[in-house]
């Protein structure tokens, strides 16, 4: 009883160090009930035991602990008659291959060394004949494991003694393998069998079938587990097919799909960090505080001997769809109630994946290829008939449609032959989250960094700004790094190899670090549309490892799109258009009109293009200055544009958008003729925008509509001067009438000549036009961007006249619109342009 109590005290201490309590674990503690104790008694503070030692003790000592996921060890009803099932067979199919040589055998040796109470049988399986195979397997192990003391050397010798090679090719080979496993199982108390398929995915189904029919235990009690390495397909359809084929022979509980990045120490620590710091940090991980998130895996090496594989898959399939997407999920998912409930963790992951918006446009990614890649492909005699367009660099912007993350761009980037070896997740806060003294470098303190590997720090670590309270992360220690004085740098005390930890999870039946079938298919649904779109995009060529010239890959991202800063890369052709289609079948055509940029096309396509451009203007303005000021004019055409803007929903930064009016009729704001009423009816009631961000013109004050004595025009001008930086709107949306008027500036109107005012009463308007307030040309021309929307066959005559380059603002006020330092774009539909 004393031994059992001591053990349970250590269990409590171990869970406490990970930020867990026994109440968090789905575990039944049989002796505790017998002793009449509860979790409040378990407050051991000094259990001097490493994670590995603890797990070793768990295996042999928790003789009456029953876990939710599988019985690694029995929990007998009668504790006086203990019967421990501790024999595990580990068979590596592909045991002499590259992955086994680099990662698997060394990890299994460490497990064997640290878990002496398990009785293992290790089998390396392959296509070689037994004699040469056993020799090769021994050579691999001896070259992999280096010992520095006698104890390790002794363990190494014993491991060699139980390491056996077995040829597996035919069904008879697998039956013979099973006889060997059964022989060992009879001599021991079998816990289970682990088959690790370290082979190409095309062989998974055949091997899984043979293992199922030839190597399953006779009884149901020993567990059966199969481990698969990525890639799991190359798109949604192939992934689904592969998953369905494997599921014919193994249940989902028996399948462990490995993404080895989930086994890396810092990656495994993301959820525990969030969980243990949930009071301090979790309230900040949302759209109100986060500007964007960067997730990157950069490599200095080229593709080396993986050319054949890489040319088929490329960066997005090889890294972004799996490794980087998994990192995104761990950071963005909702926290489970406790970290030991693997089912709940998987449910939270799947829910987050379902909220990620599929990437359906080539504008959501940029791709590149390092300059020597084509020669490497040619030297391997691949794609000899044409140049390879496989990308070795890619960056994509991902959006999550959830209340927490709506509007926050997640930028995922990876590439070969880049400037540094680094893998990290950066959570970048908005500028207005903290208040700092002038002497402190704000830019260095507005992000949390999960440094998974490499980079400037070079070792796995978590960096937290010192403007936060110092976190307590179990099994991490604080260190200092030159130039990083503004951060708490938390480094793990024990950096466990990825496959080491994952193999332990398989043995212990823990699924939370593995990819389920639903998870796999949902992830591919996100990326497959983009892959199809990019199939017609040429990658930008960039120099290998040349830091000074890698600027060709510099890119700019917005909420739902991304582009290179340079002009490299070919134009994307959407799948719905073929090369020989006539221009009128294209959604919009970019050209020039009156020496200014012109976008034309069918009316609905034109509205989509303009609303998309407005989103770009808004994203850029918010990123640069935290706010977007837009002024709109009235008319019929803007109605449909406002409806398109409303459809953008939460992807538009409405919270940071201020809407002003270029002009307004002197009628009540709820009058159907007012521009404000048009805005309210077609946009404001459909989007979430603060009412304080809407700035109607003061047409009715003390003395009736647009009374000059009320100075409504001057009041609006003063409001603009105090609210809009430099009186420079980010975007002004105009139109033009059949007579060439714009806003409420009509031909021969005295208001056209006013240069001393920003806003004025529109005096001298035509008799059939109601009185109005309008911005002057002086204010309009100070805008950063001006969009002129012209639609309808009735506008063809004025467009025809303007096309001759007429310059007469008195007769055609629209010709007086000439931005001083900004850009002007015409959006003209086909009917107005061609008649």
PDB file of N, CA, C and O in Angstrom, residues 14-57:
ATOM      1  N   UNK A  14       3.276  14.457 -11.819  1.00  0.00           N
ATOM      2  CA  UNK A  14       3.555  14.504 -13.259  1.00  0.00           C
ATOM      3  C   UNK A  14       2.449  15.237 -14.010  1.00  0.00           C
ATOM      4  O   UNK A  14       2.709  16.092 -14.842  1.00  0.00           O
ATOM      5  N   UNK A  15       1.190  14.912 -13.690  1.00  0.00           N
ATOM      6  CA  UNK A  15       0.098  15.592 -14.370  1.00  0.00           C
ATOM      7  C   UNK A  15       0.110  17.076 -14.046  1.00  0.00           C
ATOM      8  O   UNK A  15      -0.163  17.915 -14.888  1.00  0.00           O
ATOM      9  N   UNK A  16       0.455  17.412 -12.809  1.00  0.00           N
ATOM     10  CA  UNK A  16       0.485  18.814 -12.422  1.00  0.00           C
ATOM     11  C   UNK A  16       1.539  19.574 -13.207  1.00  0.00           C
ATOM     12  O   UNK A  16       1.330  20.708 -13.630  1.00  0.00           O
ATOM     13  N   UNK A  17       2.688  18.946 -13.474  1.00  0.00           N
ATOM     14  CA  UNK A  17       3.745  19.634 -14.214  1.00  0.00           C
ATOM     15  C   UNK A  17       3.325  19.954 -15.628  1.00  0.00           C
ATOM     16  O   UNK A  17       3.828  20.882 -16.236  1.00  0.00           O
ATOM     17  N   UNK A  18       2.386  19.208 -16.165  1.00  0.00           N
ATOM     18  CA  UNK A  18       1.910  19.495 -17.520  1.00  0.00           C
ATOM     19  C   UNK A  18       0.683  20.405 -17.499  1.00  0.00           C
ATOM     20  O   UNK A  18       0.036  20.592 -18.497  1.00  0.00           O
ATOM     21  N   UNK A  19       0.388  20.982 -16.341  1.00  0.00           N
ATOM     22  CA  UNK A  19      -0.776  21.846 -16.258  1.00  0.00           C
ATOM     23  C   UNK A  19      -2.063  21.049 -16.171  1.00  0.00           C
ATOM     24  O   UNK A  19      -3.143  21.568 -16.373  1.00  0.00           O
ATOM     25  N   UNK A  20      -1.967  19.762 -15.848  1.00  0.00           N
ATOM     26  CA  UNK A  20      -3.155  18.919 -15.748  1.00  0.00           C
ATOM     27  C   UNK A  20      -3.389  18.549 -14.284  1.00  0.00           C
ATOM     28  O   UNK A  20      -2.501  18.637 -13.456  1.00  0.00           O
ATOM     29  N   UNK A  21      -4.562  18.078 -13.986  1.00  0.00           N
ATOM     30  CA  UNK A  21      -4.841  17.464 -12.693  1.00  0.00           C
ATOM     31  C   UNK A  21      -5.450  16.105 -12.972  1.00  0.00           C
ATOM     32  O   UNK A  21      -5.847  15.801 -14.094  1.00  0.00           O
ATOM     33  N   UNK A  22      -5.543  15.310 -11.941  1.00  0.00           N
ATOM     34  CA  UNK A  22      -6.141  13.990 -12.143  1.00  0.00           C
ATOM     35  C   UNK A  22      -7.596  14.121 -12.574  1.00  0.00           C
ATOM     36  O   UNK A  22      -8.113  13.265 -13.275  1.00  0.00           O
ATOM     37  N   UNK A  23      -8.224  15.213 -12.176  1.00  0.00           N
ATOM     38  CA  UNK A  23      -9.608  15.424 -12.601  1.00  0.00           C
ATOM     39  C   UNK A  23      -9.694  15.651 -14.096  1.00  0.00           C
ATOM     40  O   UNK A  23     -10.710  15.420 -14.720  1.00  0.00           O
ATOM     41  N   UNK A  24      -8.565  16.128 -14.704  1.00  0.00           N
ATOM     42  CA  UNK A  24      -8.552  16.363 -16.146  1.00  0.00           C
ATOM     43  C   UNK A  24      -8.452  15.071 -16.926  1.00  0.00           C
ATOM     44  O   UNK A  24      -8.752  15.028 -18.102  1.00  0.00           O
ATOM     45  N   UNK A  25      -7.935  14.014 -16.300  1.00  0.00           N
ATOM     46  CA  UNK A  25      -7.656  12.790 -17.029  1.00  0.00           C
ATOM     47  C   UNK A  25      -8.853  11.861 -17.006  1.00  0.00           C
ATOM     48  O   UNK A  25      -9.541  11.720 -16.002  1.00  0.00           O
ATOM     49  N   UNK A  26      -9.089  11.187 -18.115  1.00  0.00           N
ATOM     50  CA  UNK A  26     -10.157  10.191 -18.172  1.00  0.00           C
ATOM     51  C   UNK A  26      -9.624   8.874 -17.617  1.00  0.00           C
ATOM     52  O   UNK A  26      -9.433   7.910 -18.334  1.00  0.00           O
ATOM     53  N   UNK A  27      -9.352   8.862 -16.321  1.00  0.00           N
ATOM     54  CA  UNK A  27      -8.719   7.697 -15.707  1.00  0.00           C
ATOM     55  C   UNK A  27      -9.482   7.313 -14.442  1.00  0.00           C
ATOM     56  O   UNK A  27      -9.913   8.171 -13.682  1.00  0.00           O
ATOM     57  N   UNK A  28      -9.653   6.036 -14.244  1.00  0.00           N
ATOM     58  CA  UNK A  28     -10.230   5.540 -13.008  1.00  0.00           C
ATOM     59  C   UNK A  28      -9.096   5.074 -12.112  1.00  0.00           C
ATOM     60  O   UNK A  28      -8.326   4.191 -12.477  1.00  0.00           O
ATOM     61  N   UNK A  29      -8.963   5.675 -10.937  1.00  0.00           N
ATOM     62  CA  UNK A  29      -7.902   5.309  -9.997  1.00  0.00           C
ATOM     63  C   UNK A  29      -8.489   4.358  -8.953  1.00  0.00           C
ATOM     64  O   UNK A  29      -9.035   4.770  -7.943  1.00  0.00           O
ATOM     65  N   UNK A  30      -8.376   3.070  -9.215  1.00  0.00           N
ATOM     66  CA  UNK A  30      -8.990   2.062  -8.352  1.00  0.00           C
ATOM     67  C   UNK A  30      -8.463   2.105  -6.926  1.00  0.00           C
ATOM     68  O   UNK A  30      -9.249   2.103  -5.980  1.00  0.00           O
ATOM     69  N   UNK A  31      -7.120   2.129  -6.706  1.00  0.00           N
ATOM     70  CA  UNK A  31      -6.638   2.137  -5.327  1.00  0.00           C
ATOM     71  C   UNK A  31      -7.085   3.375  -4.571  1.00  0.00           C
ATOM     72  O   UNK A  31      -7.321   3.315  -3.375  1.00  0.00           O
ATOM     73  N   UNK A  32      -7.211   4.523  -5.250  1.00  0.00           N
ATOM     74  CA  UNK A  32      -7.607   5.736  -4.545  1.00  0.00           C
ATOM     75  C   UNK A  32      -8.989   5.559  -3.939  1.00  0.00           C
ATOM     76  O   UNK A  32      -9.230   5.957  -2.802  1.00  0.00           O
ATOM     77  N   UNK A  33      -9.870   4.938  -4.689  1.00  0.00           N
ATOM     78  CA  UNK A  33     -11.199   4.697  -4.127  1.00  0.00           C
ATOM     79  C   UNK A  33     -11.119   3.766  -2.933  1.00  0.00           C
ATOM     80  O   UNK A  33     -11.808   3.941  -1.938  1.00  0.00           O
ATOM     81  N   UNK A  34     -10.234   2.761  -3.028  1.00  0.00           N
ATOM     82  CA  UNK A  34     -10.081   1.821  -1.918  1.00  0.00           C
ATOM     83  C   UNK A  34      -9.507   2.508  -0.684  1.00  0.00           C
ATOM     84  O   UNK A  34      -9.879   2.203   0.448  1.00  0.00           O
ATOM     85  N   UNK A  35      -8.558   3.459  -0.934  1.00  0.00           N
ATOM     86  CA  UNK A  35      -7.926   4.146   0.188  1.00  0.00           C
ATOM     87  C   UNK A  35      -8.814   5.244   0.761  1.00  0.00           C
ATOM     88  O   UNK A  35      -8.502   5.834   1.783  1.00  0.00           O
ATOM     89  N   UNK A  36      -9.925   5.540   0.079  1.00  0.00           N
ATOM     90  CA  UNK A  36     -10.802   6.592   0.557  1.00  0.00           C
ATOM     91  C   UNK A  36     -10.263   7.982   0.302  1.00  0.00           C
ATOM     92  O   UNK A  36     -10.610   8.918   1.012  1.00  0.00           O
ATOM     93  N   UNK A  37      -9.399   8.146  -0.735  1.00  0.00           N
ATOM     94  CA  UNK A  37      -8.809   9.442  -1.037  1.00  0.00           C
ATOM     95  C   UNK A  37      -9.445  10.028  -2.276  1.00  0.00           C
ATOM     96  O   UNK A  37     -10.067   9.333  -3.060  1.00  0.00           O
ATOM     97  N   UNK A  38      -9.299  11.320  -2.469  1.00  0.00           N
ATOM     98  CA  UNK A  38      -9.708  11.944  -3.722  1.00  0.00           C
ATOM     99  C   UNK A  38      -8.553  12.782  -4.233  1.00  0.00           C
ATOM    100  O   UNK A  38      -7.483  12.831  -3.639  1.00  0.00           O
ATOM    101  N   UNK A  39      -8.762  13.457  -5.366  1.00  0.00           N
ATOM    102  CA  UNK A  39      -7.666  14.157  -6.026  1.00  0.00           C
ATOM    103  C   UNK A  39      -7.110  15.297  -5.179  1.00  0.00           C
ATOM    104  O   UNK A  39      -5.998  15.754  -5.396  1.00  0.00           O
ATOM    105  N   UNK A  40      -7.876  15.775  -4.181  1.00  0.00           N
ATOM    106  CA  UNK A  40      -7.367  16.874  -3.365  1.00  0.00           C
ATOM    107  C   UNK A  40      -6.214  16.433  -2.472  1.00  0.00           C
ATOM    108  O   UNK A  40      -5.434  17.258  -1.991  1.00  0.00           O
ATOM    109  N   UNK A  41      -6.095  15.135  -2.223  1.00  0.00           N
ATOM    110  CA  UNK A  41      -5.007  14.632  -1.404  1.00  0.00           C
ATOM    111  C   UNK A  41      -3.721  14.477  -2.196  1.00  0.00           C
ATOM    112  O   UNK A  41      -2.662  14.257  -1.611  1.00  0.00           O
ATOM    113  N   UNK A  42      -3.811  14.528  -3.524  1.00  0.00           N
ATOM    114  CA  UNK A  42      -2.660  14.227  -4.362  1.00  0.00           C
ATOM    115  C   UNK A  42      -1.959  15.511  -4.760  1.00  0.00           C
ATOM    116  O   UNK A  42      -2.245  16.100  -5.780  1.00  0.00           O
ATOM    117  N   UNK A  43      -1.060  15.983  -3.924  1.00  0.00           N
ATOM    118  CA  UNK A  43      -0.381  17.246  -4.172  1.00  0.00           C
ATOM    119  C   UNK A  43       1.133  17.092  -4.064  1.00  0.00           C
ATOM    120  O   UNK A  43       1.827  17.936  -3.517  1.00  0.00           O
ATOM    121  N   UNK A  44       1.644  15.988  -4.601  1.00  0.00           N
ATOM    122  CA  UNK A  44       3.090  15.777  -4.583  1.00  0.00           C
ATOM    123  C   UNK A  44       3.789  16.881  -5.356  1.00  0.00           C
ATOM    124  O   UNK A  44       3.435  17.180  -6.485  1.00  0.00           O
ATOM    125  N   UNK A  45       4.786  17.515  -4.767  1.00  0.00           N
ATOM    126  CA  UNK A  45       5.485  18.626  -5.400  1.00  0.00           C
ATOM    127  C   UNK A  45       6.889  18.263  -5.837  1.00  0.00           C
ATOM    128  O   UNK A  45       7.529  19.026  -6.540  1.00  0.00           O
ATOM    129  N   UNK A  46       7.405  17.125  -5.452  1.00  0.00           N
ATOM    130  CA  UNK A  46       8.826  16.865  -5.705  1.00  0.00           C
ATOM    131  C   UNK A  46       9.075  15.436  -6.141  1.00  0.00           C
ATOM    132  O   UNK A  46       9.917  14.752  -5.591  1.00  0.00           O
ATOM    133  N   UNK A  47       8.313  14.982  -7.093  1.00  0.00           N
ATOM    134  CA  UNK A  47       8.540  13.638  -7.611  1.00  0.00           C
ATOM    135  C   UNK A  47       9.684  13.696  -8.599  1.00  0.00           C
ATOM    136  O   UNK A  47       9.521  14.118  -9.731  1.00  0.00           O
ATOM    137  N   UNK A  48      10.873  13.333  -8.186  1.00  0.00           N
ATOM    138  CA  UNK A  48      12.078  13.474  -9.024  1.00  0.00           C
ATOM    139  C   UNK A  48      12.107  12.402 -10.093  1.00  0.00           C
ATOM    140  O   UNK A  48      12.758  11.374  -9.966  1.00  0.00           O
ATOM    141  N   UNK A  49      11.397  12.647 -11.147  1.00  0.00           N
ATOM    142  CA  UNK A  49      11.259  11.626 -12.181  1.00  0.00           C
ATOM    143  C   UNK A  49      11.113  12.300 -13.521  1.00  0.00           C
ATOM    144  O   UNK A  49      10.308  13.194 -13.690  1.00  0.00           O
ATOM    145  N   UNK A  50      11.908  11.914 -14.501  1.00  0.00           N
ATOM    146  CA  UNK A  50      11.805  12.476 -15.848  1.00  0.00           C
ATOM    147  C   UNK A  50      10.558  11.944 -16.533  1.00  0.00           C
ATOM    148  O   UNK A  50       9.938  10.990 -16.073  1.00  0.00           O
ATOM    149  N   UNK A  51      10.196  12.583 -17.653  1.00  0.00           N
ATOM    150  CA  UNK A  51       9.018  12.133 -18.399  1.00  0.00           C
ATOM    151  C   UNK A  51       9.159  10.683 -18.831  1.00  0.00           C
ATOM    152  O   UNK A  51       8.239   9.896 -18.731  1.00  0.00           O
ATOM    153  N   UNK A  52      10.340  10.318 -19.325  1.00  0.00           N
ATOM    154  CA  UNK A  52      10.547   8.942 -19.782  1.00  0.00           C
ATOM    155  C   UNK A  52      10.491   7.971 -18.618  1.00  0.00           C
ATOM    156  O   UNK A  52       9.896   6.912 -18.698  1.00  0.00           O
ATOM    157  N   UNK A  53      11.130   8.344 -17.509  1.00  0.00           N
ATOM    158  CA  UNK A  53      11.123   7.456 -16.356  1.00  0.00           C
ATOM    159  C   UNK A  53       9.701   7.276 -15.851  1.00  0.00           C
ATOM    160  O   UNK A  53       9.281   6.185 -15.480  1.00  0.00           O
ATOM    161  N   UNK A  54       8.977   8.383 -15.831  1.00  0.00           N
ATOM    162  CA  UNK A  54       7.593   8.302 -15.391  1.00  0.00           C
ATOM    163  C   UNK A  54       6.792   7.340 -16.267  1.00  0.00           C
ATOM    164  O   UNK A  54       6.076   6.484 -15.772  1.00  0.00           O
ATOM    165  N   UNK A  55       6.934   7.480 -17.576  1.00  0.00           N
ATOM    166  CA  UNK A  55       6.181   6.613 -18.472  1.00  0.00           C
ATOM    167  C   UNK A  55       6.578   5.158 -18.308  1.00  0.00           C
ATOM    168  O   UNK A  55       5.763   4.255 -18.432  1.00  0.00           O
ATOM    169  N   UNK A  56       7.855   4.933 -18.026  1.00  0.00           N
ATOM    170  CA  UNK A  56       8.302   3.566 -17.792  1.00  0.00           C
ATOM    171  C   UNK A  56       7.627   2.989 -16.560  1.00  0.00           C
ATOM    172  O   UNK A  56       7.182   1.837 -16.541  1.00  0.00           O
ATOM    173  N   UNK A  57       7.530   3.812 -15.514  1.00  0.00           N
ATOM    174  CA  UNK A  57       6.878   3.352 -14.297  1.00  0.00           C
ATOM    175  C   UNK A  57       5.398   3.109 -14.542  1.00  0.00           C
ATOM    176  O   UNK A  57       4.803   2.173 -14.028  1.00  0.00           O
TER     177      UNK A  57
END
